[in-house]
PDB file of C-alpha atoms in Angstrom:
ATOM      1  CA  MET A   1      18.259  32.826 -11.608  1.00  0.00           C
ATOM      2  CA  ALA A   2      15.568  34.217 -13.982  1.00  0.00           C
ATOM      3  CA  THR A   3      11.893  33.098 -13.364  1.00  0.00           C
ATOM      4  CA  PHE A   4      10.042  32.380 -16.868  1.00  0.00           C
ATOM      5  CA  PHE A   5       6.716  31.104 -15.541  1.00  0.00           C
ATOM      6  CA  ASP A   6       4.539  31.792 -12.323  1.00  0.00           C
ATOM      7  CA  TYR A   7       4.145  28.569  -9.921  1.00  0.00           C
ATOM      8  CA  ILE A   8       4.248  27.970  -6.394  1.00  0.00           C
ATOM      9  CA  LYS A   9       7.694  27.117  -5.391  1.00  0.00           C
ATOM     10  CA  ASP A  10       7.330  26.855  -1.261  1.00  0.00           C
ATOM     11  CA  PRO A  11       6.776  23.083  -0.285  1.00  0.00           C
ATOM     12  CA  ASP A  12       4.611  23.747   2.780  1.00  0.00           C
ATOM     13  CA  ALA A  13       2.568  26.029   0.340  1.00  0.00           C
ATOM     14  CA  ILE A  14       2.369  23.067  -2.047  1.00  0.00           C
ATOM     15  CA  TYR A  15       1.749  20.377   0.305  1.00  0.00           C
ATOM     16  CA  THR A  16      -0.989  22.432   1.954  1.00  0.00           C
ATOM     17  CA  GLN A  17      -2.878  23.226  -1.034  1.00  0.00           C
ATOM     18  CA  SER A  18      -2.533  19.895  -2.718  1.00  0.00           C
ATOM     19  CA  PHE A  19      -4.563  18.449   0.206  1.00  0.00           C
ATOM     20  CA  GLU A  20      -7.152  21.200   0.340  1.00  0.00           C
ATOM     21  CA  ARG A  21      -7.588  20.528  -3.557  1.00  0.00           C
ATOM     22  CA  VAL A  22      -8.229  17.021  -2.732  1.00  0.00           C
ATOM     23  CA  ARG A  23     -10.784  17.453  -0.270  1.00  0.00           C
ATOM     24  CA  ALA A  24     -12.343  20.301  -2.458  1.00  0.00           C
ATOM     25  CA  ALA A  25     -12.432  17.882  -5.567  1.00  0.00           C
ATOM     26  CA  VAL A  26     -13.696  14.880  -3.362  1.00  0.00           C
ATOM     27  CA  PRO A  27     -16.513  16.128  -1.106  1.00  0.00           C
ATOM     28  CA  ALA A  28     -17.280  12.319  -0.323  1.00  0.00           C
ATOM     29  CA  LEU A  29     -14.080  12.522   2.085  1.00  0.00           C
ATOM     30  CA  ALA A  30     -16.019  14.147   4.773  1.00  0.00           C
ATOM     31  CA  ASP A  31     -18.624  11.219   4.643  1.00  0.00           C
ATOM     32  CA  LEU A  32     -15.934   8.864   5.497  1.00  0.00           C
ATOM     33  CA  PRO A  33     -15.222   7.369   8.677  1.00  0.00           C
ATOM     34  CA  PRO A  34     -12.709   9.362  10.473  1.00  0.00           C
ATOM     35  CA  ARG A  35     -10.094   6.729  10.909  1.00  0.00           C
ATOM     36  CA  ILE A  36     -10.032   5.729   7.133  1.00  0.00           C
ATOM     37  CA  ALA A  37     -10.373   9.181   5.509  1.00  0.00           C
ATOM     38  CA  PRO A  38      -6.475  10.187   5.921  1.00  0.00           C
ATOM     39  CA  LEU A  39      -5.553   6.739   4.252  1.00  0.00           C
ATOM     40  CA  VAL A  40      -8.310   7.608   1.307  1.00  0.00           C
ATOM     41  CA  GLU A  41      -7.336  10.703   1.066  1.00  0.00           C
ATOM     42  CA  ARG A  42      -3.453   9.893   0.437  1.00  0.00           C
ATOM     43  CA  ILE A  43      -4.416   7.707  -2.222  1.00  0.00           C
ATOM     44  CA  ILE A  44      -6.361  10.074  -4.044  1.00  0.00           C
ATOM     45  CA  HIS A  45      -3.369  12.862  -3.640  1.00  0.00           C
ATOM     46  CA  ALA A  46      -0.749  10.212  -5.081  1.00  0.00           C
ATOM     47  CA  SER A  47      -2.834   9.540  -7.961  1.00  0.00           C
ATOM     48  CA  ALA A  48      -4.703  12.740  -8.681  1.00  0.00           C
ATOM     49  CA  MET A  49      -7.762  10.705  -9.540  1.00  0.00           C
ATOM     50  CA  PRO A  50     -10.794  11.650  -7.678  1.00  0.00           C
ATOM     51  CA  ASP A  51     -12.948   8.757  -8.781  1.00  0.00           C
ATOM     52  CA  VAL A  52     -10.692   6.298  -6.973  1.00  0.00           C
ATOM     53  CA  ILE A  53     -12.791   6.827  -3.896  1.00  0.00           C
ATOM     54  CA  ASP A  54     -15.741   4.834  -5.629  1.00  0.00           C
ATOM     55  CA  ASP A  55     -13.545   1.709  -6.163  1.00  0.00           C
ATOM     56  CA  LEU A  56     -11.528   1.544  -3.139  1.00  0.00           C
ATOM     57  CA  ILE A  57     -12.508  -1.474  -0.620  1.00  0.00           C
ATOM     58  CA  TRP A  58     -11.242  -2.025   2.600  1.00  0.00           C
ATOM     59  CA  THR A  59     -12.055  -3.785   6.155  1.00  0.00           C
ATOM     60  CA  ASP A  60     -13.277  -1.953   9.052  1.00  0.00           C
ATOM     61  CA  ASN A  61     -10.010  -3.326  10.826  1.00  0.00           C
ATOM     62  CA  ILE A  62      -7.406  -2.102   8.500  1.00  0.00           C
ATOM     63  CA  ILE A  63      -6.294   0.840  10.396  1.00  0.00           C
ATOM     64  CA  ASP A  64      -6.339  -0.628  13.824  1.00  0.00           C
ATOM     65  CA  ARG A  65      -4.742  -3.796  12.560  1.00  0.00           C
ATOM     66  CA  ALA A  66      -1.856  -2.006  10.390  1.00  0.00           C
ATOM     67  CA  VAL A  67      -1.202   0.844  12.881  1.00  0.00           C
ATOM     68  CA  SER A  68      -0.774  -1.993  15.610  1.00  0.00           C
ATOM     69  CA  SER A  69       1.489  -4.003  13.358  1.00  0.00           C
ATOM     70  CA  LEU A  70       3.721  -0.827  12.517  1.00  0.00           C
ATOM     71  CA  SER A  71       3.916   0.357  15.855  1.00  0.00           C
ATOM     72  CA  ARG A  72       5.417  -2.699  16.990  1.00  0.00           C
ATOM     73  CA  GLY A  73       8.465  -2.596  14.692  1.00  0.00           C
ATOM     74  CA  LYS A  74       6.968  -5.084  12.235  1.00  0.00           C
ATOM     75  CA  PRO A  75       8.119  -5.212   8.815  1.00  0.00           C
ATOM     76  CA  ILE A  76       6.683  -3.572   5.466  1.00  0.00           C
ATOM     77  CA  LEU A  77       6.683  -6.458   2.556  1.00  0.00           C
ATOM     78  CA  CYS A  78       6.707  -4.860  -0.924  1.00  0.00           C
ATOM     79  CA  ASP A  79       6.311  -6.508  -4.325  1.00  0.00           C
ATOM     80  CA  CYS A  80       8.571  -4.195  -6.132  1.00  0.00           C
ATOM     81  CA  GLN A  81      11.705  -1.647  -5.339  1.00  0.00           C
ATOM     82  CA  MET A  82       9.689   1.326  -6.760  1.00  0.00           C
ATOM     83  CA  LEU A  83       7.109   0.827  -3.994  1.00  0.00           C
ATOM     84  CA  ALA A  84       9.852   0.412  -1.365  1.00  0.00           C
ATOM     85  CA  SER A  85      11.194   3.645  -2.622  1.00  0.00           C
ATOM     86  CA  GLY A  86       8.206   5.390  -2.302  1.00  0.00           C
ATOM     87  CA  ILE A  87       7.830   4.754   1.547  1.00  0.00           C
ATOM     88  CA  THR A  88       9.022   7.905   3.536  1.00  0.00           C
ATOM     89  CA  SER A  89      11.612   6.707   6.058  1.00  0.00           C
ATOM     90  CA  ARG A  90      11.051   9.392   8.490  1.00  0.00           C
ATOM     91  CA  PHE A  91       7.488   8.530   8.727  1.00  0.00           C
ATOM     92  CA  LEU A  92       8.259   4.925  10.071  1.00  0.00           C
ATOM     93  CA  PRO A  93       7.439   4.648  13.502  1.00  0.00           C
ATOM     94  CA  ALA A  94       9.633   2.219  14.917  1.00  0.00           C
ATOM     95  CA  GLN A  95      12.337   1.926  12.402  1.00  0.00           C
ATOM     96  CA  ASN A  96      10.412  -0.652  10.613  1.00  0.00           C
ATOM     97  CA  PRO A  97      12.196  -2.925   8.204  1.00  0.00           C
ATOM     98  CA  ILE A  98      11.236  -2.286   4.686  1.00  0.00           C
ATOM     99  CA  ILE A  99      12.119  -5.815   2.529  1.00  0.00           C
ATOM    100  CA  VAL A 100      11.690  -6.375  -1.065  1.00  0.00           C
ATOM    101  CA  THR A 101      12.788 -10.023  -2.177  1.00  0.00           C
ATOM    102  CA  LEU A 102      12.463  -9.272  -6.106  1.00  0.00           C
ATOM    103  CA  ASN A 103      16.116  -9.403  -7.071  1.00  0.00           C
ATOM    104  CA  TYR A 104      17.073 -12.289  -4.459  1.00  0.00           C
ATOM    105  CA  ALA A 105      19.830 -14.137  -6.267  1.00  0.00           C
ATOM    106  CA  ASP A 106      17.506 -17.304  -6.389  1.00  0.00           C
ATOM    107  CA  VAL A 107      14.288 -15.747  -7.648  1.00  0.00           C
ATOM    108  CA  ALA A 108      14.945 -16.288 -10.982  1.00  0.00           C
ATOM    109  CA  ASN A 109      15.659 -20.160 -10.873  1.00  0.00           C
ATOM    110  CA  ALA A 110      12.776 -20.229  -8.448  1.00  0.00           C
ATOM    111  CA  ALA A 111      10.515 -18.505 -11.287  1.00  0.00           C
ATOM    112  CA  LYS A 112      11.703 -21.309 -13.440  1.00  0.00           C
ATOM    113  CA  ARG A 113      10.760 -24.162 -10.924  1.00  0.00           C
ATOM    114  CA  LEU A 114       7.454 -22.819 -10.082  1.00  0.00           C
ATOM    115  CA  GLU A 115       6.583 -22.034 -13.526  1.00  0.00           C
ATOM    116  CA  THR A 116       5.740 -18.578 -12.691  1.00  0.00           C
ATOM    117  CA  THR A 117       6.876 -14.835 -12.545  1.00  0.00           C
ATOM    118  CA  ARG A 118       9.762 -13.716 -10.847  1.00  0.00           C
ATOM    119  CA  SER A 119       7.405 -11.181  -8.714  1.00  0.00           C
ATOM    120  CA  ALA A 120       5.356 -14.441  -7.608  1.00  0.00           C
ATOM    121  CA  ALA A 121       8.559 -16.242  -6.826  1.00  0.00           C
ATOM    122  CA  ALA A 122       9.980 -13.694  -4.695  1.00  0.00           C
ATOM    123  CA  VAL A 123       7.269 -14.043  -2.383  1.00  0.00           C
ATOM    124  CA  GLU A 124       8.501 -17.217  -1.355  1.00  0.00           C
ATOM    125  CA  HIS A 125      11.109 -15.368   0.510  1.00  0.00           C
ATOM    126  CA  TRP A 126       8.365 -13.812   2.728  1.00  0.00           C
ATOM    127  CA  LEU A 127       7.665 -16.669   4.706  1.00  0.00           C
ATOM    128  CA  PRO A 128      10.107 -15.669   7.724  1.00  0.00           C
ATOM    129  CA  HIS A 129       8.610 -12.322   7.722  1.00  0.00           C
ATOM    130  CA  ILE A 130       5.041 -12.440   6.681  1.00  0.00           C
ATOM    131  CA  GLU A 131       3.272 -12.789  10.240  1.00  0.00           C
ATOM    132  CA  ASP A 132       1.820  -9.730  11.384  1.00  0.00           C
ATOM    133  CA  ALA A 133       3.659  -8.103   8.845  1.00  0.00           C
ATOM    134  CA  VAL A 134       2.140  -5.120   6.686  1.00  0.00           C
ATOM    135  CA  VAL A 135       2.255  -6.198   2.763  1.00  0.00           C
ATOM    136  CA  ALA A 136       1.937  -4.014   0.043  1.00  0.00           C
ATOM    137  CA  PHE A 137       1.492  -4.665  -3.737  1.00  0.00           C
ATOM    138  CA  GLY A 138       1.906  -1.881  -6.199  1.00  0.00           C
ATOM    139  CA  ASN A 139       2.830  -3.869  -9.266  1.00  0.00           C
ATOM    140  CA  ALA A 140       2.573  -7.666  -9.796  1.00  0.00           C
ATOM    141  CA  PRO A 141      -0.729  -9.328  -9.963  1.00  0.00           C
ATOM    142  CA  THR A 142       0.753 -12.905  -9.846  1.00  0.00           C
ATOM    143  CA  ALA A 143       2.543 -11.948  -6.525  1.00  0.00           C
ATOM    144  CA  LEU A 144      -0.722 -11.153  -4.925  1.00  0.00           C
ATOM    145  CA  PHE A 145      -2.284 -14.265  -6.236  1.00  0.00           C
ATOM    146  CA  HIS A 146       0.604 -16.375  -4.991  1.00  0.00           C
ATOM    147  CA  LEU A 147       0.835 -14.617  -1.544  1.00  0.00           C
ATOM    148  CA  LEU A 148      -3.341 -15.811  -1.196  1.00  0.00           C
ATOM    149  CA  GLU A 149      -2.315 -19.109  -2.365  1.00  0.00           C
ATOM    150  CA  ARG A 150       0.294 -19.573   0.322  1.00  0.00           C
ATOM    151  CA  LEU A 151      -2.051 -18.076   3.245  1.00  0.00           C
ATOM    152  CA  ALA A 152      -5.016 -20.639   1.672  1.00  0.00           C
ATOM    153  CA  SER A 153      -2.151 -23.594   2.381  1.00  0.00           C
ATOM    154  CA  GLY A 154      -1.746 -22.391   5.730  1.00  0.00           C
ATOM    155  CA  TRP A 155       1.057 -19.410   5.912  1.00  0.00           C
ATOM    156  CA  PRO A 156       1.098 -17.199   8.870  1.00  0.00           C
ATOM    157  CA  LYS A 157      -1.252 -14.281   8.213  1.00  0.00           C
ATOM    158  CA  PRO A 158       0.132 -10.674   7.774  1.00  0.00           C
ATOM    159  CA  ALA A 159      -1.443  -7.768   9.766  1.00  0.00           C
ATOM    160  CA  ALA A 160      -2.767  -6.131   6.565  1.00  0.00           C
ATOM    161  CA  ILE A 161      -2.777  -6.272   2.879  1.00  0.00           C
ATOM    162  CA  LEU A 162      -2.710  -3.171   0.747  1.00  0.00           C
ATOM    163  CA  GLY A 163      -3.439  -4.749  -2.764  1.00  0.00           C
ATOM    164  CA  PHE A 164      -2.548  -2.090  -5.583  1.00  0.00           C
ATOM    165  CA  PRO A 165      -1.459  -4.379  -8.563  1.00  0.00           C
ATOM    166  CA  VAL A 166      -1.895  -2.572 -11.782  1.00  0.00           C
ATOM    167  CA  GLY A 167      -2.331  -3.527 -15.545  1.00  0.00           C
ATOM    168  CA  PHE A 168      -4.562  -4.986 -18.178  1.00  0.00           C
ATOM    169  CA  VAL A 169      -3.613  -8.724 -17.280  1.00  0.00           C
ATOM    170  CA  GLY A 170      -4.613 -10.153 -13.799  1.00  0.00           C
ATOM    171  CA  ALA A 171      -4.765  -6.943 -12.028  1.00  0.00           C
ATOM    172  CA  ALA A 172      -8.482  -6.730 -11.569  1.00  0.00           C
ATOM    173  CA  GLU A 173      -8.900 -10.711 -11.030  1.00  0.00           C
ATOM    174  CA  SER A 174      -6.037 -10.461  -8.259  1.00  0.00           C
ATOM    175  CA  LYS A 175      -7.839  -7.966  -6.533  1.00  0.00           C
ATOM    176  CA  ASP A 176     -11.175  -9.550  -6.409  1.00  0.00           C
ATOM    177  CA  ALA A 177      -9.451 -12.626  -5.451  1.00  0.00           C
ATOM    178  CA  LEU A 178      -8.412 -10.752  -2.023  1.00  0.00           C
ATOM    179  CA  ILE A 179     -11.651  -9.564  -1.549  1.00  0.00           C
ATOM    180  CA  GLU A 180     -13.361 -12.782  -1.840  1.00  0.00           C
ATOM    181  CA  SER A 181     -10.375 -14.825  -0.106  1.00  0.00           C
ATOM    182  CA  ALA A 182      -9.272 -12.428   2.664  1.00  0.00           C
ATOM    183  CA  HIS A 183     -12.046 -13.528   5.450  1.00  0.00           C
ATOM    184  CA  ASP A 184     -10.738 -12.321   8.730  1.00  0.00           C
ATOM    185  CA  MET A 185      -7.674 -10.491   7.334  1.00  0.00           C
ATOM    186  CA  ALA A 186      -7.409  -6.676   7.191  1.00  0.00           C
ATOM    187  CA  PHE A 187      -7.147  -5.107   3.498  1.00  0.00           C
ATOM    188  CA  ILE A 188      -7.683  -2.263   1.225  1.00  0.00           C
ATOM    189  CA  THR A 189      -7.539  -2.348  -2.355  1.00  0.00           C
ATOM    190  CA  LEU A 190      -8.581  -0.715  -5.478  1.00  0.00           C
ATOM    191  CA  LYS A 191     -11.101  -2.848  -7.807  1.00  0.00           C
ATOM    192  CA  GLY A 192      -9.976  -2.541 -11.572  1.00  0.00           C
ATOM    193  CA  ARG A 193      -7.279  -2.367 -13.611  1.00  0.00           C
ATOM    194  CA  ARG A 194      -5.662   0.804 -12.059  1.00  0.00           C
ATOM    195  CA  GLY A 195      -3.143   0.774  -8.982  1.00  0.00           C
ATOM    196  CA  GLY A 196       0.457   1.178  -9.048  1.00  0.00           C
ATOM    197  CA  SER A 197       3.349   1.996  -6.798  1.00  0.00           C
ATOM    198  CA  ALA A 198       2.513   5.375  -6.048  1.00  0.00           C
ATOM    199  CA  MET A 199      -0.826   4.519  -4.514  1.00  0.00           C
ATOM    200  CA  ALA A 200       0.545   1.447  -2.774  1.00  0.00           C
ATOM    201  CA  ALA A 201       3.267   3.848  -1.224  1.00  0.00           C
ATOM    202  CA  ALA A 202       1.019   6.426  -0.199  1.00  0.00           C
ATOM    203  CA  ALA A 203      -1.106   3.843   1.449  1.00  0.00           C
ATOM    204  CA  VAL A 204       1.738   2.576   3.797  1.00  0.00           C
ATOM    205  CA  ASN A 205       2.662   6.313   4.242  1.00  0.00           C
ATOM    206  CA  ALA A 206      -0.623   7.264   5.275  1.00  0.00           C
ATOM    207  CA  LEU A 207      -0.432   4.201   7.887  1.00  0.00           C
ATOM    208  CA  THR A 208       3.001   5.230   8.918  1.00  0.00           C
ATOM    209  CA  ILE A 209       1.843   8.428  10.001  1.00  0.00           C
ATOM    210  CA  MET A 210      -0.847   7.155  11.700  1.00  0.00           C
ATOM    211  CA  ALA A 211       1.337   4.691  13.786  1.00  0.00           C
ATOM    212  CA  SER A 212       3.680   7.675  14.862  1.00  0.00           C
ATOM    213  CA  ALA A 213       0.565   9.663  15.912  1.00  0.00           C
ATOM    214  CA  SER A 214      -0.349   6.964  17.640  1.00  0.00           C
ATOM    215  CA  GLY A 215       2.953   6.531  19.492  1.00  0.00           C
ATOM    216  CA  ARG A 216       2.774  10.202  20.458  1.00  0.00           C
ATOM    217  CA  GLY A 217      -0.556   9.706  21.969  1.00  0.00           C
ATOM    218  CA  ASP A 218      -2.080  12.051  19.421  1.00  0.00           C
ATOM    219  CA  GLN A 219      -5.745  11.448  18.362  1.00  0.00           C
ATOM    220  CA  LEU A 220      -6.133  10.000  14.897  1.00  0.00           C
TER     221      LEU A 220
END
């Protein structure tokens, strides 16, 4: 096949150079605690936005709690299928179930009954799985708000919340609510309107890689 453009085709070279360029573009990565740096690095890599490092907020226990949960085979709850599709199955440390409830048959009717969005109503199906799970939001602010309300009303707590809702209505506010109401829950989130499934999936993948390494006895 004729080649008209000069570009890198080797996947290993692309992978290596990508992360090298992330580190070169974001010198502040070197100043982060070693445990959190790989998580932040993958979020930047997925978004190609070096400046998101300034708007990321996390708790000190996010890595320990998420890695422990994933290593024990706990589920990963996702607010949308796009996010779930971005999770790399070969990274999963214990064949963790990836659960998306958005398209369950009764969600549309539940949304009407609750007078909310389908994304928020889908969270109602998380109750049997939520305790000690890793929860990831890459789309819907209403889903994050709804979970925070259910947690405030007494639901069991997840191990970690990855909060990356995106958009112009409610996204920034939902993440502010997470920061303000998390209390002793572990989380990472990106303040403001930016976010999305690619970032959320990158965060999940970073944590599953760490959990797999931990299971092998590798130094994180």
